[in-house]
Short mmCIF file of C-alpha atoms in Angstrom, two decimals:
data_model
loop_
_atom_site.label_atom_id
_atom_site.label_comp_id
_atom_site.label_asym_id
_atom_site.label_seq_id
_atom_site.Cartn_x
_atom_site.Cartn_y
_atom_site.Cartn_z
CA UNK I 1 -3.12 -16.28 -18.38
CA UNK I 2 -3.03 -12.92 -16.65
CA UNK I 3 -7.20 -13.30 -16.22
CA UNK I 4 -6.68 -16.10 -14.43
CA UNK I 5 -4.41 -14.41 -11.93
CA UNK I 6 -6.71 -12.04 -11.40
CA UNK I 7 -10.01 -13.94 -11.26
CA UNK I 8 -7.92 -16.21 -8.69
CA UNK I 9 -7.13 -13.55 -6.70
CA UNK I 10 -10.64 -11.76 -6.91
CA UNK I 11 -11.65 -15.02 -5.46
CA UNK I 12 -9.39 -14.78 -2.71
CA UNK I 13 -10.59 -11.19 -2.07
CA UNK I 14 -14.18 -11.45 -2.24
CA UNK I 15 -13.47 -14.55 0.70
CA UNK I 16 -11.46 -11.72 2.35
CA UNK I 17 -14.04 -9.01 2.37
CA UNK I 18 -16.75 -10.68 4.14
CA UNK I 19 -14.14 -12.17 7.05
CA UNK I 20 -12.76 -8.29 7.51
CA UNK I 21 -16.32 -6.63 7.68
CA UNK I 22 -17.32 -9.24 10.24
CA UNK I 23 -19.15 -7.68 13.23
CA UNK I 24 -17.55 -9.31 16.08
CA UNK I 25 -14.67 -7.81 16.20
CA UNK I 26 -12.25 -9.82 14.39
CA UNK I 27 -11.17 -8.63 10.82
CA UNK I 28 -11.06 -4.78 10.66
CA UNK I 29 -13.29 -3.84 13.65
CA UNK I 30 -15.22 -2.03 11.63
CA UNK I 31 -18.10 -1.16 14.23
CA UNK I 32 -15.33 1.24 15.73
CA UNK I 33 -16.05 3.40 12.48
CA UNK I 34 -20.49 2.84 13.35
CA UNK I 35 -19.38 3.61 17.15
CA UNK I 36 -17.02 6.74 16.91
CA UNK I 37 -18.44 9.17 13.84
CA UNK I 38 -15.42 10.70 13.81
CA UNK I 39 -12.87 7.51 13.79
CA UNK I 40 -9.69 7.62 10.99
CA UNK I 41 -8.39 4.41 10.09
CA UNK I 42 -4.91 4.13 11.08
CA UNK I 43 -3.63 4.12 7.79
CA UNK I 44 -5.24 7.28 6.90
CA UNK I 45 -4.44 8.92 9.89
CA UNK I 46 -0.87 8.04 9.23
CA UNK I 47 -1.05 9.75 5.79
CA UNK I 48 -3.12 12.94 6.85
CA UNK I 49 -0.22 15.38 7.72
CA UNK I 50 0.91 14.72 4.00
CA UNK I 51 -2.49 14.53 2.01
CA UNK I 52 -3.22 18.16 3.54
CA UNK I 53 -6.64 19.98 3.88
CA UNK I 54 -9.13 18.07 1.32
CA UNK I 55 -12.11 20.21 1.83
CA UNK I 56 -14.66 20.04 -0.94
CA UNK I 57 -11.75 17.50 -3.07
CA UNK I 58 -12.96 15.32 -4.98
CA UNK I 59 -11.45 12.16 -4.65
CA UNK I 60 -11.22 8.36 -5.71
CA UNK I 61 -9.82 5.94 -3.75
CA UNK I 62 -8.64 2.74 -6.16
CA UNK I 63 -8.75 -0.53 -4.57
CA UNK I 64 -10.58 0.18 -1.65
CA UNK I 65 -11.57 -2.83 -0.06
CA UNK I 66 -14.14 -2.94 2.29
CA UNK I 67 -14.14 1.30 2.58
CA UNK I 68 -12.33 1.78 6.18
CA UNK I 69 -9.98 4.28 4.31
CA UNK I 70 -12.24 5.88 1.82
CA UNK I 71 -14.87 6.93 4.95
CA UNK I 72 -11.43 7.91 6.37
CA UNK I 73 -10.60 10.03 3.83
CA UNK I 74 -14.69 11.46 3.50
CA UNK I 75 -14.42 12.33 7.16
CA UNK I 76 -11.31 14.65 6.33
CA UNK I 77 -13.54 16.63 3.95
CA UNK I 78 -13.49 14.86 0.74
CA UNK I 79 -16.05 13.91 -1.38
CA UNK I 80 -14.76 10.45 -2.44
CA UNK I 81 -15.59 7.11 -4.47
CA UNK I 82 -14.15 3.80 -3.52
CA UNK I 83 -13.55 1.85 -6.51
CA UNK I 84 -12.73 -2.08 -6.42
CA UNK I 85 -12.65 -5.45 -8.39
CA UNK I 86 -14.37 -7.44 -5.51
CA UNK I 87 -18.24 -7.35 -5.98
CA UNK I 88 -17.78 -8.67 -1.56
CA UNK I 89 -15.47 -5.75 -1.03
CA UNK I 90 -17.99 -3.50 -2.72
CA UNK I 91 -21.26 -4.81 -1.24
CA UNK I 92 -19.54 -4.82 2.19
CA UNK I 93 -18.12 -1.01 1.74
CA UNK I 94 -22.02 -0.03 0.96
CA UNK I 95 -23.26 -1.71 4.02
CA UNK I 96 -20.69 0.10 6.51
CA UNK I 97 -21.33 3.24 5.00
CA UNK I 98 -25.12 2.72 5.37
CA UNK I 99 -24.42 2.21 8.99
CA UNK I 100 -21.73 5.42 10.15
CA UNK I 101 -23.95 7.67 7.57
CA UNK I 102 -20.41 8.45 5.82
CA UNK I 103 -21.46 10.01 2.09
CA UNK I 104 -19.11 7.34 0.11
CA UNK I 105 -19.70 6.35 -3.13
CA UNK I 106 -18.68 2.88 -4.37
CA UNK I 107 -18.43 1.22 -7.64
CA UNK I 108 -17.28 -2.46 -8.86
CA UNK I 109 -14.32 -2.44 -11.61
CA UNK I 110 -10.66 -3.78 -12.09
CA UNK I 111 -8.30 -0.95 -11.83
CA UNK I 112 -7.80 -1.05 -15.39
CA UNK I 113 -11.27 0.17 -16.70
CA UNK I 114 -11.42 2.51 -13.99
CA UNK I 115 -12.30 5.56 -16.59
CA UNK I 116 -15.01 3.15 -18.20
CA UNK I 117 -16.94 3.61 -15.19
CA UNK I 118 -15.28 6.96 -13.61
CA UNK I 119 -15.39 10.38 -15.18
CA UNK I 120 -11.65 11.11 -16.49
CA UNK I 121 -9.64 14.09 -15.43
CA UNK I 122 -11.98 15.44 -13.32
CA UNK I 123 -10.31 14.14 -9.68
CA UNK I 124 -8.30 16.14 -7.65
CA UNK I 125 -7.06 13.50 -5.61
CA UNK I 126 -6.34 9.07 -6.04
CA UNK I 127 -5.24 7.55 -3.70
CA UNK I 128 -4.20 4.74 -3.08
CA UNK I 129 -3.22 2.92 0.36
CA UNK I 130 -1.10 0.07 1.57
CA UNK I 131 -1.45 -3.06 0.03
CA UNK I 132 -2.38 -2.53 -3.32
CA UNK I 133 0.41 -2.32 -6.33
CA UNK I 134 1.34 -6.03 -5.80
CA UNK I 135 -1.91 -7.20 -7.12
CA UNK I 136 -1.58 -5.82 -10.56
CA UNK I 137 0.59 -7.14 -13.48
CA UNK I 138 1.42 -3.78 -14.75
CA UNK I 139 2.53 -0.37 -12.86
CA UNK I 140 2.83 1.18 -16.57
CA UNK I 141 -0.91 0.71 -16.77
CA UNK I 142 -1.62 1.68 -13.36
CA UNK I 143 0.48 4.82 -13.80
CA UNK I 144 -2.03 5.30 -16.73
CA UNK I 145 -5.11 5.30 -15.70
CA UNK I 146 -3.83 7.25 -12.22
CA UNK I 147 -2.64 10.01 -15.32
CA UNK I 148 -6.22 9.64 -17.05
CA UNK I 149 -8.17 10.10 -13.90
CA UNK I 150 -6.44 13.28 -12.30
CA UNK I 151 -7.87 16.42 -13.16
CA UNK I 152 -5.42 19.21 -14.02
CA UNK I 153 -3.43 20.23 -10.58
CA UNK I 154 -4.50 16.91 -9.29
CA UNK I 155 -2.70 14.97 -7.11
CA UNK I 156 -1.42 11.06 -6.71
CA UNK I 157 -1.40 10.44 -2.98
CA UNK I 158 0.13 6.61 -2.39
CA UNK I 159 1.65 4.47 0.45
CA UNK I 160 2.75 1.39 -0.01
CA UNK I 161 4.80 -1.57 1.22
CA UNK I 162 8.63 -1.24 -0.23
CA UNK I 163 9.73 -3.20 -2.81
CA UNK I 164 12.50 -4.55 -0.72
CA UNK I 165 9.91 -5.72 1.87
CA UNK I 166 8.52 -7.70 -1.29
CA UNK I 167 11.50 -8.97 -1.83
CA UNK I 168 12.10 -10.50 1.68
CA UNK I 169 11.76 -14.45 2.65
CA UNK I 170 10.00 -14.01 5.87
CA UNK I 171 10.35 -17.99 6.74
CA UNK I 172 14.22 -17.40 6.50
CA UNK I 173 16.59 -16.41 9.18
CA UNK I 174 18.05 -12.73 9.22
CA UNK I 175 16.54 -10.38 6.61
CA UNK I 176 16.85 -12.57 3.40
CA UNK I 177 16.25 -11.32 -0.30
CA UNK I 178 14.69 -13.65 -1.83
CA UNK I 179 12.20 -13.02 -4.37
CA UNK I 180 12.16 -10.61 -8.10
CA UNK I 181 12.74 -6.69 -6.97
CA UNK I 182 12.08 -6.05 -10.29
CA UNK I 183 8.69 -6.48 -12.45
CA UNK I 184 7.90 -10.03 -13.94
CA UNK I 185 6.29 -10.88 -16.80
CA UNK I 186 5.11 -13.87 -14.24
CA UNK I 187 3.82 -12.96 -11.08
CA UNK I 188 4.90 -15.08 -7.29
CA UNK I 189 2.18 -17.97 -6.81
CA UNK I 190 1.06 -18.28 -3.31
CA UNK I 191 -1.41 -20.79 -1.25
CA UNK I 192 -2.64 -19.53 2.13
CA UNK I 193 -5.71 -19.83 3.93
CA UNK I 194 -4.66 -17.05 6.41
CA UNK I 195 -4.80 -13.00 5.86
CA UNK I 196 -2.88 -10.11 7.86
CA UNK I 197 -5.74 -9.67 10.00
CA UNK I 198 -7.28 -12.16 12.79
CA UNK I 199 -10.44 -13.68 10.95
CA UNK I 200 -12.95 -15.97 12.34
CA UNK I 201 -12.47 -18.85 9.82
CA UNK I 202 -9.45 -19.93 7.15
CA UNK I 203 -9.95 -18.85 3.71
CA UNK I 204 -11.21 -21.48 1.01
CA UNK I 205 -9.92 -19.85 -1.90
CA UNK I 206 -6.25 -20.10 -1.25
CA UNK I 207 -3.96 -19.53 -4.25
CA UNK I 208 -3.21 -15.84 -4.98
CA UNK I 209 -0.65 -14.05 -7.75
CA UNK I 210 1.44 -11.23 -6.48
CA UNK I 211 3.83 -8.70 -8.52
CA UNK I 212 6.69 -6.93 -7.10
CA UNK I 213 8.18 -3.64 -8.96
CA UNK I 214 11.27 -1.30 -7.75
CA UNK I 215 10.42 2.39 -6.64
CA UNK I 216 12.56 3.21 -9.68
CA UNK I 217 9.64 1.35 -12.23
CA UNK I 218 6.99 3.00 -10.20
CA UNK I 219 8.21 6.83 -10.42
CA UNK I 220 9.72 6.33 -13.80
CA UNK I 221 5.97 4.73 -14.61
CA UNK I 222 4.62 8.33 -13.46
CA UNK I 223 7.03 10.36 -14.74
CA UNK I 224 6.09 8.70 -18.15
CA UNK I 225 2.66 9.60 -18.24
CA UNK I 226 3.26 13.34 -17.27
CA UNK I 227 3.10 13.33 -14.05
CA UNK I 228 5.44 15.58 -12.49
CA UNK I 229 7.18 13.95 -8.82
CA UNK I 230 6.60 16.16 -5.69
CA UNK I 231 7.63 13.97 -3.05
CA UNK I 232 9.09 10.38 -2.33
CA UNK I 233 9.70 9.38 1.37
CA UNK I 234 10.57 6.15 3.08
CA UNK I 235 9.77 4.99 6.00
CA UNK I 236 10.86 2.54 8.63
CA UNK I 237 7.30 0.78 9.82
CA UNK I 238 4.24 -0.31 8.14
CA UNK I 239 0.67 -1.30 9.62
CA UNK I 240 0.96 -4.57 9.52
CA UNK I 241 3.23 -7.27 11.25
CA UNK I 242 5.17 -7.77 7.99
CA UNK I 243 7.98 -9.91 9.27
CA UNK I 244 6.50 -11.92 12.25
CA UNK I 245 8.49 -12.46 14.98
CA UNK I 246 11.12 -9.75 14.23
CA UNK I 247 9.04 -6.16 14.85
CA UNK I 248 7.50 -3.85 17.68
CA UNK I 249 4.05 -2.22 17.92
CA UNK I 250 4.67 1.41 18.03
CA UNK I 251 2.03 3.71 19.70
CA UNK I 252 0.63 4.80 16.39
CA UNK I 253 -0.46 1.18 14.94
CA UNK I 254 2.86 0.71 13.05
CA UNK I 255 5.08 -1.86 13.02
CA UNK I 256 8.84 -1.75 13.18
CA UNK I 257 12.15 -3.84 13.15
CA UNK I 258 12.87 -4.44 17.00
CA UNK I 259 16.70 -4.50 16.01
CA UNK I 260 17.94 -1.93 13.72
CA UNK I 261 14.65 -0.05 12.57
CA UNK I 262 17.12 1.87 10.59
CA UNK I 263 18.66 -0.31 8.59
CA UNK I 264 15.94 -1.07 5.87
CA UNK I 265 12.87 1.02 4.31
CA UNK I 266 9.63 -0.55 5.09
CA UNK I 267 7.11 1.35 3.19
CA UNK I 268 7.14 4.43 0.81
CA UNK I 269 4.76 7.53 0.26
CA UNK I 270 4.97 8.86 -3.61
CA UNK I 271 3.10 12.41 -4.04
CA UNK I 272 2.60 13.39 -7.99
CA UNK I 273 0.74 15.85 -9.71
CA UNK I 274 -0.71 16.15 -13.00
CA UNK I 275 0.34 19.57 -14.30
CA UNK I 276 -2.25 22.52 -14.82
#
């Protein structure tokens, strides 16, 4: 059953990587990236004080979408591949490149078989950006093949949405818990024709499958695989309007509660290395 989760939601994505890439600047605007050589997506720009100088690194950046982020991260010095499940994602993260002159690699795979198609342990950095954990059934296996891809004094760079965001019932009043913290065998079933960005037409290919996990599964997850845990920090905002209605635009592209900011994380950063 768990392929037909994903091949649903590849469906989904490959739908969502041709609306992002568009060219009139709905989806991700990407022809600020063709325009300004030296544009950083916001996400990566909100990482770069903690991913440090990545001169000459070489990286991989695992579910990379349409490649915003990974040319992000090549403009900070890193020689990186973009790796993701959507053949649209992939074909569109080609094209953009081909057009800002970035020197991005990209390659079509599920996370999963990442080291059938990617050299293992010879990356010093994967990362991995917002948006991503929820779409696979296992963070045991994902901690794996993060493990089997890090070179030796490599590092795990990821930011993420919290698991108690995941857990909130944005249709309800207040903030209301509402759906599995924890892993589930069975993942939250969806139907939506709309995505987090402003697109130029619904989607067609509606249902998606969606897994939460605490922060205590996903470190423990790392820690399992040998993976030693240098730094876990919460945050109050994330880069998308999570909870419509109820959060401010800060200056910096992140979103915030407009009442209380404090009282609830929003999104996490986890940095691990793989010891020498």
């Amino acid at each position: 059953m768990t392929t037909e989760y994903i091949e649903a939601n590849r469906a989904n994505w490959d739908e969502r990587a041709t609306l992002h890439a568009a060219r009139d600047g709905s989806g991700y605007g990407v022809l600020r990236y063709v325009d300004d050589r030296e544009a950083l997506s916001d996400v990566v720009r909100f990482d770069q004080p903690l991913l440090g100088d990545l001169t000459g690194k070489r990286a991989v950046h695992l579910q990379c979408h349409i490649g915003t982020d990974t040319l992000s991260l090549s403009r900070l010095g890193a020689r990186v591949t973009g790796l993701d499940f959507s053949e649209n994602a992939v074909a569109e993260a080609r094209r953009l490149v081909a057009e800002t002159g970035d020197d991005v690699d990209f390659v079509q795979s599920d996370v999963s078989r990442a080291t059938e198609v990617l050299p293992a342990g010879e990356f010093d950095l994967v990362y991995t950006g917002i948006g991503a954990l929820c779409w696979l059934p296992s963070v045991t296996e994902w901690a794996g093949v993060v493990a089997d891809l890090l070179a030796p004094g490599g590092t795990l760079h990821i930011r993420e949405g919290h698991p108690i965001l995941w857990s909130m019932n944005e249709t309800l009043p207040g903030l209301t818990l509402a759906f599995p913290y924890f892993e589930q065998p069975a993942p939250l079933e969806w139907d939506d024709d709309s995505t987090y960005v402003e697109v130029s037409a619904p989607l067609q290919s509606t249902r998606t499958y969606e897994w939460n996990r605490g922060l205590g599964e996903i470190v423990t997850a790392l820690l399992d695989r040998g993976l030693r845990l240098d730094a876990l920090i919460e945050h109050d905002s994330v880069p998308w309007e999570a909870l419509p209605g109820r959060m401010t635009l800060r200056a910096d592209g992140e979103y915030a509660l407009t009442e209380q900011p404090s009282v609830m994380p929003l999104s996490y950063t986890i940095r691990a290395s793989k010891p020498v």
